[in-house]
Tab-separated table of C-alpha atoms in Angstrom:
chain	number	residue	atom	x	y	z
A	1	UNK	CA	-44.026	79.480	148.451
A	2	UNK	CA	-40.236	80.735	146.928
A	3	UNK	CA	-37.412	80.972	149.321
A	4	UNK	CA	-33.926	82.850	148.789
A	5	UNK	CA	-31.318	81.782	150.988
A	6	UNK	CA	-27.627	83.619	151.243
A	7	UNK	CA	-24.558	82.510	152.776
A	8	UNK	CA	-20.722	83.698	152.367
A	9	UNK	CA	-20.934	86.389	154.234
A	10	UNK	CA	-18.151	87.310	156.971
A	11	UNK	CA	-15.202	89.396	158.394
A	12	UNK	CA	-12.386	90.067	155.314
A	13	UNK	CA	-9.504	92.580	155.492
A	14	UNK	CA	-8.683	95.195	152.799
A	15	UNK	CA	-7.867	93.149	149.423
A	16	UNK	CA	-9.158	90.020	150.360
A	17	UNK	CA	-11.917	87.989	148.792
A	18	UNK	CA	-15.328	86.396	149.850
A	19	UNK	CA	-17.919	84.692	148.100
A	20	UNK	CA	-21.419	84.787	148.210
A	21	UNK	CA	-24.129	82.180	147.453
A	22	UNK	CA	-27.602	82.326	146.940
A	23	UNK	CA	-29.924	79.439	146.319
A	24	UNK	CA	-33.411	79.661	145.339
A	25	UNK	CA	-36.030	76.754	146.593
A	26	UNK	CA	-39.949	76.233	146.325
A	27	UNK	CA	-42.751	76.642	143.950
A	28	UNK	CA	-39.993	77.866	140.865
A	29	UNK	CA	-41.246	77.409	137.251
A	30	UNK	CA	-38.633	79.833	135.908
A	31	UNK	CA	-36.441	82.371	136.944
A	32	UNK	CA	-36.013	85.359	134.733
A	33	UNK	CA	-32.962	87.639	136.791
A	34	UNK	CA	-30.648	86.772	139.886
A	35	UNK	CA	-28.308	88.997	141.443
A	36	UNK	CA	-27.221	91.145	144.611
A	37	UNK	CA	-27.974	94.362	146.053
A	38	UNK	CA	-26.184	95.824	149.132
A	39	UNK	CA	-27.340	98.477	151.788
A	40	UNK	CA	-24.304	99.856	154.110
A	41	UNK	CA	-25.445	101.861	157.557
A	42	UNK	CA	-27.623	105.210	156.371
A	43	UNK	CA	-27.599	104.589	152.758
A	44	UNK	CA	-29.963	103.324	150.173
A	45	UNK	CA	-30.223	100.143	148.879
A	46	UNK	CA	-28.177	99.413	145.515
A	47	UNK	CA	-27.253	97.288	142.683
A	48	UNK	CA	-23.996	95.051	143.061
A	49	UNK	CA	-24.403	92.649	139.902
A	50	UNK	CA	-27.419	90.850	138.140
A	51	UNK	CA	-27.652	88.205	135.602
A	52	UNK	CA	-30.489	87.532	133.372
A	53	UNK	CA	-31.241	84.055	132.223
A	54	UNK	CA	-29.583	84.145	128.692
A	55	UNK	CA	-25.929	84.997	130.421
A	56	UNK	CA	-26.504	88.953	130.193
A	57	UNK	CA	-24.714	90.646	133.251
A	58	UNK	CA	-25.292	94.124	134.609
A	59	UNK	CA	-22.544	95.563	137.405
A	60	UNK	CA	-22.242	98.770	139.769
A	61	UNK	CA	-19.516	100.734	138.175
A	62	UNK	CA	-17.847	100.612	141.622
A	63	UNK	CA	-17.731	96.638	141.723
A	64	UNK	CA	-16.724	95.949	137.833
A	65	UNK	CA	-13.524	94.244	137.575
A	66	UNK	CA	-13.748	93.530	141.009
A	67	UNK	CA	-16.809	91.158	141.318
A	68	UNK	CA	-17.974	88.531	139.319
A	69	UNK	CA	-21.787	87.021	139.611
A	70	UNK	CA	-22.747	83.569	138.337
A	71	UNK	CA	-25.376	81.432	138.069
A	72	UNK	CA	-26.415	77.914	137.545
A	73	UNK	CA	-29.822	78.184	135.942
A	74	UNK	CA	-30.283	74.327	136.850
A	75	UNK	CA	-29.766	74.476	140.265
A	76	UNK	CA	-31.555	78.038	140.773
A	77	UNK	CA	-28.457	79.491	142.468
A	78	UNK	CA	-26.498	82.568	141.936
A	79	UNK	CA	-23.066	83.196	143.512
A	80	UNK	CA	-20.991	86.329	143.560
A	81	UNK	CA	-17.362	86.090	143.959
A	82	UNK	CA	-15.905	89.475	145.316
A	83	UNK	CA	-12.257	90.593	144.839
A	84	UNK	CA	-9.945	93.301	146.135
A	85	UNK	CA	-12.522	94.022	148.618
A	86	UNK	CA	-12.361	97.282	150.496
A	87	UNK	CA	-13.860	99.287	153.297
A	88	UNK	CA	-16.375	100.699	150.796
A	89	UNK	CA	-17.722	97.521	150.615
A	90	UNK	CA	-18.886	96.729	153.692
A	91	UNK	CA	-22.738	96.367	153.895
A	92	UNK	CA	-25.727	93.690	154.474
A	93	UNK	CA	-25.585	92.147	150.686
A	94	UNK	CA	-29.130	90.578	149.536
A	95	UNK	CA	-29.612	88.255	147.117
A	96	UNK	CA	-32.891	88.686	144.509
A	97	UNK	CA	-34.185	87.067	142.260
A	98	UNK	CA	-37.635	87.475	139.495
A	99	UNK	CA	-39.425	84.214	139.428
A	100	UNK	CA	-42.307	83.222	138.124
A	101	UNK	CA	-44.381	80.261	140.343
A	102	UNK	CA	-47.216	78.512	139.263
A	103	UNK	CA	-49.296	81.484	140.257
A	104	UNK	CA	-47.441	84.701	139.540
A	105	UNK	CA	-44.306	86.361	138.627
A	106	UNK	CA	-42.564	88.185	141.673
A	107	UNK	CA	-39.496	89.673	142.821
A	108	UNK	CA	-38.209	87.699	146.036
A	109	UNK	CA	-35.501	88.928	148.361
A	110	UNK	CA	-33.117	86.715	150.468
A	111	UNK	CA	-32.723	87.560	154.630
A	112	UNK	CA	-29.235	89.411	153.815
A	113	UNK	CA	-25.634	88.490	154.748
A	114	UNK	CA	-23.269	90.960	156.662
A	115	UNK	CA	-19.618	91.625	154.965
A	116	UNK	CA	-17.671	93.513	156.818
A	117	UNK	CA	-14.173	94.748	155.347
A	118	UNK	CA	-11.866	96.031	158.180
A	119	UNK	CA	-8.401	95.305	159.558
């Protein structure tokens, strides 16, 4: 079995920063990509940032220049540094990873962590 565990969410004022962390554990042979999605109330889940194993990154236009994703391939972790946060960034943030185990390759998701940007 594979688990993704997120941490680091919370309440922050506009303009502030938060760092989210995601750790993958279990029967992991390799991880091709890791990243973050978010879902605000009443909205669809949307991509925030992804990083491929070779270092290639992809960001939503709304977070470019403010958010940075970083991976530690040896530790199977992915962090999301979020700066200059805005109220529109308020959402539940989900870690995701495309993981190959000894049996198969699948997308896995964490349980989500709440980020609230408010004064």
